[in-house]
Amino acid sequence: MIIYGADYNPEQWSKDVWLEDMTLMKECKVNMVNLNIFGWALLEPSEGVYDFSMLDEMMDLLYENKISVDLATATAAQPAWLSMKYEDVLPKDKHMNTVWHGSRQTYCPNSSHYRLRAKLLVEAIVKRYHKHPALKMWHVNNEYSDHTSICYCDTCAEKFRVWLKGKYSLEEVNERWGTAFWSQRYYSFSHIIPPRHTAADPNPGLVLDYKRFMSESTYELFLMEYDIIKAYTPDMTVTSNFMGNDNKPLDYYKWAKKMDLVSWDSYPDPLDSRAYMKNALTHDLMRSYKKQAFVLMEQAPDQVNWRSKNPNKEPNEMILYSMQALAHGGKGVMFFQWRQSLKGAEKFHSGMVPHNGTETKTYREVKALGHILSSMKEDDFKASVAIYFDYDNWWALEYEPGPSADMKYMDIVRDYYAYFYDNNIPVDFVFNGETLEDYDYVLVPNAYMLHDEGVFKDYVKKGGQLIMGAFSGIVDESDTVFSKGYMSSLSDVFGIKVLGYHVLKETKSNLLGHYSWKDEVKVLTADLLFDDDVLITKNSTGHGNAYYIGGRFDDYSKVLDEIIKIKGYDSDEGVSVRVGKKYVYLLNFTGLHKSLDFEGINYKLQPYGYKIIHL
Ligand code: GAL
């Protein structure tokens, strides 16, 4: 069964509305709601005093109406009394200014008072509801690191020192961070502070380690809640909703390993003409973390309220995007939120039940979608191409000043991904340390920070086709440039030496496209696949081949046409074909009528229309 539902915030409504909600949920075939996401202030009106009366009633009501509950732990927004009572709760920005209470997700992840109150709250919730028959899933916090992804306060500074001591000696810190530069040598851990506002650029090693520390600090919060939940309900699914693929602060791969189910919140930008491709990429990333089906935990039924301009979704577009989730390995389609709020910061964010009720286009589509999903099943997908994705590299590459602020990791990844997407060739993502042998091709869009040399070498030796993009093999895990030269540790695999890079003043063009960057590549044993200012090389070694793409192109279609020998499916731009084990999905993300041949049959697609073919 496909999960269908939404964040449900009944605390904003009177009881007569709750009853209408039950009727409408059933009418729309909603089978699960995410409850209690922002419930803390109501549940704990003063320190240690709990009031579960509303939540009790709601859990029972949902159960009576056969709607399951993904119960949230409510720790994403602490009550005002907690922020005001303990000084360490509110986070500090780079300038050590307090980020004040008054919205949500405003807590320092290392605050002992936040941690203690959150722990006690979660214990109370879990003890109370772990046997409730409506409970089917746990929803830890909400979008960790949204709004507050980094804190620079003294508590964090102290914990950072402890974290560092657990990893390195003081001598190692000095060595890794290269503190010989600019007189930055440390003689005591107590002198180390977070990368707060500084006169000039802070030490890159410090910045990188602080990012790692913050990601781990937030992960500790998740683990704290996870352990409490598992102590009472070891077999129940635990998730925490991730944000989209632009969310850099958290190493989601690491998190996903611990979570039973990956879920994420998708808000494609209606003004971005390639939003559907970017959204598909994130679906693929989310499925790939565990190589398992994920849940689309939130999307907007119609418009959002938080961009500067928030156009509505086109007719059918919301249903199309819901199908896209299934077509990339989703097993649930949910929304923010069930009923559009009348008050508060998000009152102009759409809901499944809009301000103007059930006669609206949004409600009609919500109801139609529920009926469509009720007869569908989760699907399974196979990819022979993998894209290597690495959080540490992302964090390191984007330290500025660098050679070029245009070298943005997600942009590079997307520009490569687009080739496969446009050719309807399925892609998985793989991560640091994973085995690559299941794939015919592994593409590493950028490995500025290189730490999987062994895995890459082995893959090529055993017959893999490894492709690596420009500005790779520059630094090790401590962000120190390889003393033997760029790409030196992979020189034998790629059969090249990289002697430097050029950031072009203006974009140039050759037969393969437009490029803004080129590496200076010296060929050793590799063959030249292309040689016009930018070099593309191929080295046959072991049983496989290693390709190096020595330039940053804005479109890799012609480049990859030289290398990839897989045939996808032909389709117009904006029309996507996904072949699963149960269904084929034809998705039209354009506002035009489209037609498409699939295995000898011609299919007509309405604007923002889709077609599901049963296999
Ligand atoms: C998400 C968040 C929801 C809601 C939604 C609005 O980031 O988890 O609570 O704010 O955005 O689009």
XYZ file of C-alpha atoms and ligand atoms in Angstrom:
627
model
C 0.000 0.000 0.000
C 1.268 3.467 -0.868
C 1.292 5.811 2.131
C -0.890 8.851 1.522
C -1.385 11.771 3.881
C 0.101 14.899 5.377
C 1.372 16.792 8.366
C -1.706 17.171 10.494
C -1.815 20.050 12.977
C -5.157 19.708 14.800
C -3.946 21.971 17.625
C -4.751 24.863 15.279
C -8.406 23.848 15.008
C -11.563 23.342 17.061
C -13.079 19.928 17.612
C -15.861 20.320 15.082
C -13.164 20.841 12.446
C -11.447 17.621 13.609
C -14.606 15.692 12.822
C -14.869 17.219 9.394
C -11.184 16.389 8.884
C -11.882 12.713 9.550
C -14.669 12.682 6.975
C -12.562 14.437 4.349
C -9.488 12.325 5.014
C -11.524 9.218 4.373
C -12.994 10.780 1.264
C -9.448 11.407 -0.007
C -8.235 7.951 1.064
C -5.665 9.406 3.435
C -4.144 6.488 5.328
C -1.478 8.186 7.462
C -0.834 11.547 9.092
C 2.310 13.062 10.587
C 1.100 14.162 13.979
C 2.609 16.268 16.756
C 5.367 17.836 14.641
C 5.213 21.144 16.502
C 3.430 19.969 19.640
C 6.004 20.646 22.361
C 4.613 23.935 23.765
C 1.207 22.340 24.172
C 2.512 19.092 25.659
C 4.793 20.716 28.251
C 3.246 24.001 29.401
C 5.884 24.388 32.101
C 9.058 22.538 32.915
C 8.357 18.888 33.663
C 4.565 19.311 33.609
C 2.996 17.387 30.758
C -0.472 17.578 29.309
C -1.289 14.883 26.794
C -5.047 15.343 26.790
C -5.337 16.724 23.261
C -2.894 14.244 21.789
C -4.652 11.338 23.535
C -7.944 12.386 22.057
C -6.485 12.838 18.593
C -4.680 9.481 18.574
C -7.951 7.781 19.522
C -9.948 9.690 16.944
C -7.523 8.802 14.165
C -7.558 5.175 15.218
C -11.367 5.093 15.203
C -11.205 6.447 11.669
C -8.591 3.898 10.581
C -5.930 6.491 9.889
C -2.440 5.529 11.003
C -0.107 7.878 12.766
C 3.495 8.742 12.039
C 4.028 10.247 15.474
C 6.526 13.066 15.736
C 8.665 13.649 18.792
C 7.888 17.385 18.741
C 11.444 18.457 19.469
C 11.879 20.819 16.495
C 10.469 23.856 18.291
C 10.942 24.226 22.024
C 8.498 26.223 24.169
C 9.303 29.848 24.988
C 9.855 29.111 28.682
C 12.758 26.820 27.800
C 14.434 29.398 25.554
C 14.064 32.127 28.144
C 15.002 30.138 31.244
C 18.356 28.651 30.197
C 20.990 30.751 28.520
C 22.558 27.938 26.568
C 19.396 27.044 24.630
C 19.320 29.775 21.993
C 22.028 29.551 19.327
C 24.647 32.196 18.538
C 25.524 33.345 15.048
C 29.017 34.004 13.656
C 29.128 37.382 15.388
C 28.073 35.770 18.688
C 24.699 37.471 18.475
C 21.820 35.497 19.929
C 19.288 34.063 17.479
C 16.117 34.854 19.400
C 13.024 32.828 20.157
C 9.917 33.568 18.127
C 9.831 31.272 15.114
C 10.961 27.645 15.242
C 14.041 25.410 15.103
C 16.005 27.870 17.196
C 18.123 25.821 19.543
C 21.792 25.103 19.925
C 22.325 21.412 19.132
C 24.815 21.134 21.979
C 22.758 22.877 24.643
C 22.569 20.576 27.665
C 19.220 22.054 28.695
C 17.710 21.560 25.256
C 19.043 18.015 25.178
C 17.742 17.134 28.634
C 14.247 18.551 28.090
C 14.046 16.956 24.626
C 15.100 13.596 26.034
C 12.539 13.721 28.841
C 9.805 14.809 26.435
C 10.565 12.012 23.992
C 10.627 9.483 26.830
C 7.239 10.704 28.003
C 5.753 10.527 24.500
C 7.208 7.136 23.714
C 6.112 5.622 27.047
C 2.623 6.962 26.595
C 1.977 5.957 23.001
C 4.226 3.024 22.182
C 1.327 0.598 22.414
C -1.298 2.824 20.866
C -2.925 0.988 17.959
C -2.879 4.068 15.703
C 0.909 4.340 15.915
C 2.662 2.983 12.812
C 5.828 5.034 12.487
C 8.042 7.472 14.408
C 8.985 10.865 13.031
C 12.026 12.234 14.833
C 12.142 16.046 15.119
C 11.521 17.844 11.803
C 14.011 18.768 9.094
C 17.071 18.792 11.331
C 19.301 21.774 10.583
C 16.563 23.750 8.869
C 16.828 27.402 9.986
C 19.665 26.687 12.446
C 22.360 24.552 10.915
C 25.361 25.917 12.750
C 25.932 27.478 16.142
C 29.062 29.291 17.337
C 28.307 29.627 21.053
C 30.609 28.854 23.958
C 28.949 25.497 24.633
C 29.675 24.481 21.062
C 33.231 25.793 21.369
C 33.804 23.637 24.440
C 32.296 20.544 22.852
C 34.266 21.148 19.687
C 37.478 20.971 21.718
C 36.373 17.684 23.248
C 35.481 16.400 19.777
C 38.896 17.413 18.443
C 40.712 15.814 21.370
C 38.877 12.578 20.661
C 40.227 12.611 17.118
C 43.651 14.224 17.092
C 46.539 15.239 19.300
C 47.307 18.956 19.382
C 50.265 18.284 17.100
C 47.950 16.587 14.605
C 45.549 19.521 14.701
C 48.417 21.859 13.866
C 49.631 19.559 11.128
C 46.208 18.934 9.539
C 45.116 22.542 9.620
C 48.471 23.817 8.414
C 48.732 26.287 11.254
C 52.290 27.197 10.262
C 50.492 29.533 7.863
C 49.571 33.032 9.170
C 50.947 32.327 12.634
C 47.983 30.156 13.571
C 49.841 27.569 15.649
C 47.947 26.367 18.738
C 49.713 25.564 21.992
C 46.579 24.501 23.844
C 43.197 23.074 22.868
C 41.675 25.789 25.035
C 42.743 28.402 22.469
C 40.704 26.825 19.692
C 37.374 28.515 18.965
C 34.719 27.922 16.277
C 35.232 29.724 12.951
C 33.431 32.847 14.145
C 33.600 36.203 12.379
C 37.260 36.864 11.617
C 39.181 39.705 10.000
C 40.226 37.636 6.983
C 39.437 34.126 5.794
C 39.445 31.578 8.587
C 41.604 28.472 8.450
C 40.042 26.001 5.958
C 40.932 22.978 8.093
C 39.136 24.510 11.061
C 36.116 25.374 8.906
C 35.930 21.844 7.520
C 36.303 20.157 10.901
C 33.685 22.488 12.354
C 31.251 21.431 9.639
C 31.960 17.789 10.460
C 31.497 18.527 14.155
C 28.176 20.334 13.612
C 26.848 17.528 11.422
C 27.817 15.041 14.136
C 26.383 17.194 16.940
C 23.028 17.219 15.179
C 23.324 13.510 14.508
C 23.774 12.961 18.265
C 20.397 14.609 18.815
C 18.820 12.182 16.401
C 20.556 9.210 18.043
C 19.384 10.291 21.482
C 15.766 10.155 20.339
C 16.275 7.078 18.201
C 17.630 5.075 21.151
C 14.696 6.003 23.368
C 12.232 5.000 20.661
C 13.977 1.712 19.915
C 14.047 0.771 23.598
C 10.233 0.665 23.572
C 9.424 -0.167 19.962
C 12.416 -2.021 18.504
C 10.545 -3.100 15.398
C 8.792 0.101 14.521
C 9.964 2.209 11.589
C 11.847 5.352 12.564
C 12.420 8.214 10.164
C 13.303 11.878 10.206
C 12.431 14.032 7.232
C 15.405 15.206 5.169
C 15.450 18.384 3.159
C 16.236 18.512 -0.550
C 19.592 18.086 -2.207
C 20.720 21.631 -1.532
C 20.937 20.841 2.133
C 24.623 20.781 2.764
C 25.078 20.845 6.552
C 24.187 17.235 7.338
C 25.834 14.097 6.043
C 22.539 12.409 5.202
C 24.248 9.250 4.029
C 25.506 8.630 7.530
C 22.076 9.362 8.984
C 20.293 7.154 6.520
C 22.335 4.150 7.560
C 20.804 4.408 11.005
C 17.264 5.295 9.970
C 14.819 2.553 9.040
C 13.286 4.641 6.308
C 14.472 7.664 4.380
C 11.909 10.402 3.916
C 12.288 13.848 2.433
C 10.496 17.103 1.720
C 10.289 18.261 -1.868
C 9.554 21.837 -2.908
C 10.522 22.252 -6.585
C 10.811 25.887 -7.629
C 7.941 26.712 -10.012
C 10.074 29.365 -11.691
C 12.918 26.960 -12.476
C 12.494 25.412 -15.916
C 14.527 22.338 -14.903
C 12.958 21.853 -11.472
C 11.593 18.430 -12.418
C 15.084 17.154 -13.274
C 16.535 18.474 -10.013
C 13.688 16.899 -8.104
C 14.287 13.566 -9.843
C 17.924 13.781 -8.812
C 16.961 14.185 -5.163
C 14.555 11.264 -5.364
C 17.398 9.153 -6.747
C 19.723 10.346 -4.034
C 17.177 9.553 -1.311
C 16.507 6.072 -2.710
C 20.238 5.469 -2.989
C 21.164 6.261 0.622
C 19.781 2.887 1.665
C 19.061 1.458 -1.795
C 15.494 1.228 -0.550
C 12.139 2.855 -1.164
C 11.703 6.275 0.473
C 8.695 8.344 1.474
C 7.978 11.756 0.014
C 7.140 13.180 3.430
C 6.177 16.696 2.391
C 5.293 18.512 -0.777
C 2.977 21.456 -1.342
C -0.531 20.658 -2.598
C -0.375 23.945 -4.499
C 1.811 27.014 -3.863
C 4.273 27.642 -1.025
C 4.550 30.989 0.782
C 8.252 31.300 1.410
C 9.823 32.209 -1.925
C 9.674 35.828 -3.023
C 7.133 34.885 -5.685
C 4.949 31.807 -5.253
C 2.999 30.813 -8.351
C 0.376 28.103 -8.145
C 0.933 24.631 -9.490
C -0.536 24.083 -12.938
C -3.578 21.818 -13.225
C -2.422 18.171 -12.724
C 1.117 19.235 -11.861
C 0.834 18.144 -8.246
C -0.382 14.699 -9.318
C 2.425 14.485 -11.863
C 5.053 15.266 -9.211
C 3.489 12.647 -6.955
C 3.859 10.090 -9.737
C 7.446 11.177 -10.187
C 8.129 10.207 -6.567
C 6.838 6.690 -7.213
C 8.714 6.542 -10.506
C 11.986 7.080 -8.650
C 11.379 4.621 -5.843
C 8.943 6.341 -3.496
C 6.466 4.359 -1.434
C 4.573 7.249 0.084
C 3.239 10.618 -0.998
C 2.541 13.130 1.751
C 2.063 16.863 2.053
C 2.634 19.848 4.176
C -0.087 20.191 5.384
C -3.565 18.707 5.673
C -5.583 21.875 6.301
C -4.336 25.306 5.270
C -3.773 27.454 8.372
C -5.816 30.566 9.081
C -3.111 32.089 11.243
C 0.646 32.011 11.586
C 3.630 32.408 9.298
C 2.426 29.805 6.818
C -1.186 30.814 6.320
C -0.523 31.406 2.621
C 1.101 28.025 2.161
C -1.340 25.686 0.458
C -2.961 22.791 2.287
C -4.791 19.700 1.037
C -7.934 21.359 2.325
C -7.494 24.985 1.199
C -8.946 28.079 2.889
C -11.778 27.899 0.406
C -12.596 24.288 1.013
C -13.542 21.322 -1.068
C -14.722 23.072 -4.228
C -11.188 24.094 -5.101
C -8.917 22.617 -7.783
C -6.430 21.667 -5.062
C -8.917 19.598 -3.103
C -10.252 17.933 -6.245
C -6.730 16.880 -7.215
C -5.902 15.759 -3.677
C -8.976 13.535 -3.683
C -8.266 12.204 -7.171
C -4.674 11.416 -6.227
C -5.754 9.467 -3.144
C -7.943 7.276 -5.307
C -5.208 6.737 -7.907
C -2.623 5.793 -5.276
C -4.946 3.407 -3.484
C -4.604 0.930 -6.351
C -0.832 1.283 -6.824
C 2.124 -0.505 -5.294
C 5.710 0.462 -4.588
C 8.059 -0.351 -7.451
C 11.652 -1.424 -7.819
C 14.333 -0.041 -10.144
C 17.651 -1.178 -11.493
C 20.448 1.135 -12.611
C 23.694 0.266 -14.337
C 25.150 3.744 -13.839
C 26.142 5.177 -10.481
C 27.138 8.717 -9.587
C 29.554 8.991 -6.678
C 28.436 11.528 -4.088
C 30.499 12.738 -1.154
C 29.562 15.161 1.629
C 33.117 15.757 2.837
C 34.100 16.755 -0.669
C 31.099 19.072 -0.914
C 32.089 20.818 2.309
C 35.754 21.083 1.324
C 35.306 22.148 -2.297
C 33.130 25.100 -1.446
C 35.478 26.768 1.001
C 35.951 30.271 -0.321
C 38.177 31.885 -1.428
C 39.040 29.111 -3.831
C 39.986 29.091 -7.465
C 36.411 29.862 -8.532
C 33.161 30.412 -6.683
C 31.514 28.825 -9.731
C 32.786 25.394 -8.717
C 29.650 24.442 -6.804
C 29.435 20.747 -6.040
C 25.684 20.283 -6.452
C 25.736 22.195 -9.733
C 28.474 19.951 -11.082
C 26.656 16.812 -9.937
C 23.424 18.069 -11.521
C 25.061 18.957 -14.799
C 26.298 15.378 -15.128
C 23.070 13.856 -13.835
C 21.095 15.802 -16.464
C 22.671 13.754 -19.243
C 21.303 10.502 -17.839
C 17.985 12.036 -16.944
C 17.499 13.474 -20.426
C 18.386 10.154 -22.024
C 16.108 8.249 -19.661
C 18.992 6.177 -18.314
C 18.436 5.223 -14.658
C 21.039 6.294 -12.130
C 21.834 5.317 -8.555
C 24.110 7.272 -6.285
C 26.983 5.634 -4.413
C 28.906 6.931 -1.450
C 32.307 6.923 0.186
C 33.369 3.356 0.971
C 30.574 1.564 -0.892
C 31.374 -1.169 -3.364
C 30.951 -0.166 -6.983
C 30.920 -3.536 -8.712
C 27.172 -3.617 -9.332
C 27.506 -0.830 -11.888
C 28.829 -0.788 -15.447
C 29.702 2.894 -15.154
C 30.658 4.936 -12.110
C 30.849 8.681 -12.596
C 32.665 10.864 -10.098
C 31.581 14.414 -11.006
C 34.271 15.929 -8.845
C 36.669 14.528 -6.255
C 38.556 17.637 -5.190
C 38.944 15.827 -1.884
C 39.934 12.322 -2.815
C 39.611 9.493 -0.345
C 38.369 6.440 -2.163
C 41.396 5.783 -4.365
C 41.528 2.107 -3.375
C 37.880 1.529 -4.247
C 38.237 3.322 -7.587
C 41.374 1.387 -8.526
C 39.793 -1.898 -7.645
C 36.677 -1.092 -9.629
C 38.633 -0.389 -12.820
C 40.877 -3.386 -12.285
C 37.847 -5.657 -12.143
C 36.355 -4.262 -15.339
C 34.488 -1.080 -14.354
C 34.195 2.057 -16.449
C 35.243 4.917 -14.165
C 34.672 8.515 -15.233
C 36.059 11.451 -13.301
C 35.432 15.174 -13.736
C 37.812 18.119 -13.582
C 39.567 19.548 -10.515
C 39.791 16.158 -8.884
C 42.455 14.527 -6.742
C 43.654 17.823 -5.253
C 43.555 17.348 -1.458
C 43.432 14.591 1.154
C 40.898 14.299 3.989
C 42.549 17.070 5.976
C 42.250 19.396 2.961
C 46.013 19.296 2.413
C 47.140 19.418 -1.210
C 48.780 16.148 -2.327
C 52.508 16.869 -2.238
C 53.155 14.635 -5.238
C 50.809 16.635 -7.447
C 47.141 16.686 -8.437
C 45.679 13.258 -9.248
C 49.048 11.742 -8.293
C 47.565 8.779 -6.436
C 45.396 7.879 -9.457
C 47.946 8.678 -12.125
C 48.465 5.021 -13.048
C 44.710 4.358 -13.286
C 43.961 7.338 -15.501
C 47.296 7.311 -17.308
C 47.644 11.066 -16.925
C 49.280 13.732 -14.807
C 47.432 16.917 -13.969
C 49.805 19.856 -13.931
C 47.381 22.640 -13.106
C 44.019 24.223 -13.787
C 42.791 27.307 -15.583
C 39.805 29.373 -14.529
C 38.755 31.034 -17.762
C 38.002 34.722 -17.819
C 35.181 34.057 -20.220
C 33.355 30.893 -21.177
C 34.908 29.278 -24.256
C 33.484 26.786 -26.729
C 34.679 23.774 -28.653
C 32.881 20.951 -30.431
C 31.760 19.413 -27.138
C 30.175 22.572 -25.740
C 30.831 25.612 -23.562
C 33.346 25.436 -20.750
C 34.529 27.772 -18.030
C 37.415 25.781 -16.578
C 40.061 23.440 -17.914
C 42.676 21.274 -16.314
C 46.161 21.144 -17.686
C 46.485 17.452 -18.425
C 49.689 15.681 -19.440
C 49.025 12.342 -21.099
C 51.120 9.382 -19.941
C 49.561 6.103 -21.090
C 45.991 7.269 -21.786
C 44.391 7.632 -25.220
C 43.032 11.002 -26.192
C 39.296 10.845 -26.844
C 39.136 14.565 -27.412
C 41.761 17.237 -27.635
C 40.678 20.767 -28.329
C 41.886 22.966 -25.506
C 40.072 20.650 -23.077
C 41.301 17.056 -22.930
C 39.165 13.970 -22.479
C 41.248 10.869 -21.904
C 40.661 7.142 -21.704
C 43.054 4.729 -20.075
C 42.515 1.003 -20.477
C 43.918 -0.760 -17.476
C 43.153 -4.037 -15.723
C 39.843 -5.181 -17.186
C 38.305 -1.719 -17.274
C 38.728 1.844 -18.425
C 39.286 5.142 -16.637
C 38.102 8.349 -18.302
C 39.125 11.842 -17.258
C 37.109 14.879 -18.290
C 39.519 17.787 -18.034
C 36.993 20.636 -18.208
C 33.948 22.113 -16.519
C 31.262 22.149 -19.223
C 27.841 23.682 -18.706
C 26.290 20.690 -20.471
C 27.925 17.282 -20.591
C 25.723 15.674 -23.231
C 28.269 15.659 -26.022
C 31.088 14.755 -23.650
C 29.248 11.777 -22.249
C 28.033 10.707 -25.671
C 31.704 9.927 -26.331
C 31.866 7.607 -23.346
C 28.514 6.105 -22.356
C 27.372 3.187 -24.467
C 23.968 2.604 -22.878
C 20.827 3.250 -24.861
C 18.066 4.954 -22.906
C 14.682 5.947 -24.325
C 14.045 8.807 -26.713
C 11.729 11.504 -25.453
C 11.193 15.224 -25.887
C 12.736 17.595 -23.396
C 10.605 17.616 -20.279
C 9.179 14.165 -20.938
C 10.560 11.382 -18.830
C 10.449 7.588 -19.100
C 11.101 5.448 -16.049
C 10.966 1.700 -16.267
C 10.357 -0.148 -13.038
C 9.676 -3.809 -12.375
C 5.911 -3.299 -12.064
C 5.200 -0.210 -14.133
C 6.533 2.047 -16.835
C 5.980 5.710 -16.026
C 5.677 8.307 -18.772
C 5.758 11.783 -17.276
C 5.187 15.041 -19.099
C 6.545 18.032 -17.192
C 5.726 20.502 -19.953
C 2.602 22.567 -20.419
C 2.230 21.095 -23.914
C 0.547 18.063 -25.415
C 3.199 15.429 -26.047
C 3.319 12.032 -27.641
C 5.843 9.311 -27.114
C 6.636 5.921 -28.603
C 7.355 3.239 -26.099
C 8.005 -0.297 -27.359
C 6.104 0.263 -30.564
C 3.048 1.923 -29.057
C 2.353 5.631 -29.314
C 1.153 7.303 -26.106
C -0.428 10.748 -25.886
C 0.304 12.820 -22.822
C -1.756 15.817 -21.690
C 0.040 18.954 -20.429
C 1.485 17.915 -17.034
C -0.013 14.535 -17.753
C 1.296 11.061 -17.107
C 0.687 7.504 -18.167
C 1.351 4.385 -16.158
C 1.836 1.173 -18.143
C 1.466 -2.032 -16.135
C 4.176 -4.599 -16.895
C 9.059 22.415 5.488
C 8.690 22.210 6.948
C 7.205 22.330 7.172
C 6.647 23.528 6.468
C 6.988 23.437 5.001
C 6.445 24.578 4.192
O 10.382 22.803 5.357
O 9.119 20.960 7.391
O 6.949 22.407 8.559
O 7.192 24.687 7.014
O 8.383 23.435 4.859
O 6.824 24.484 2.845
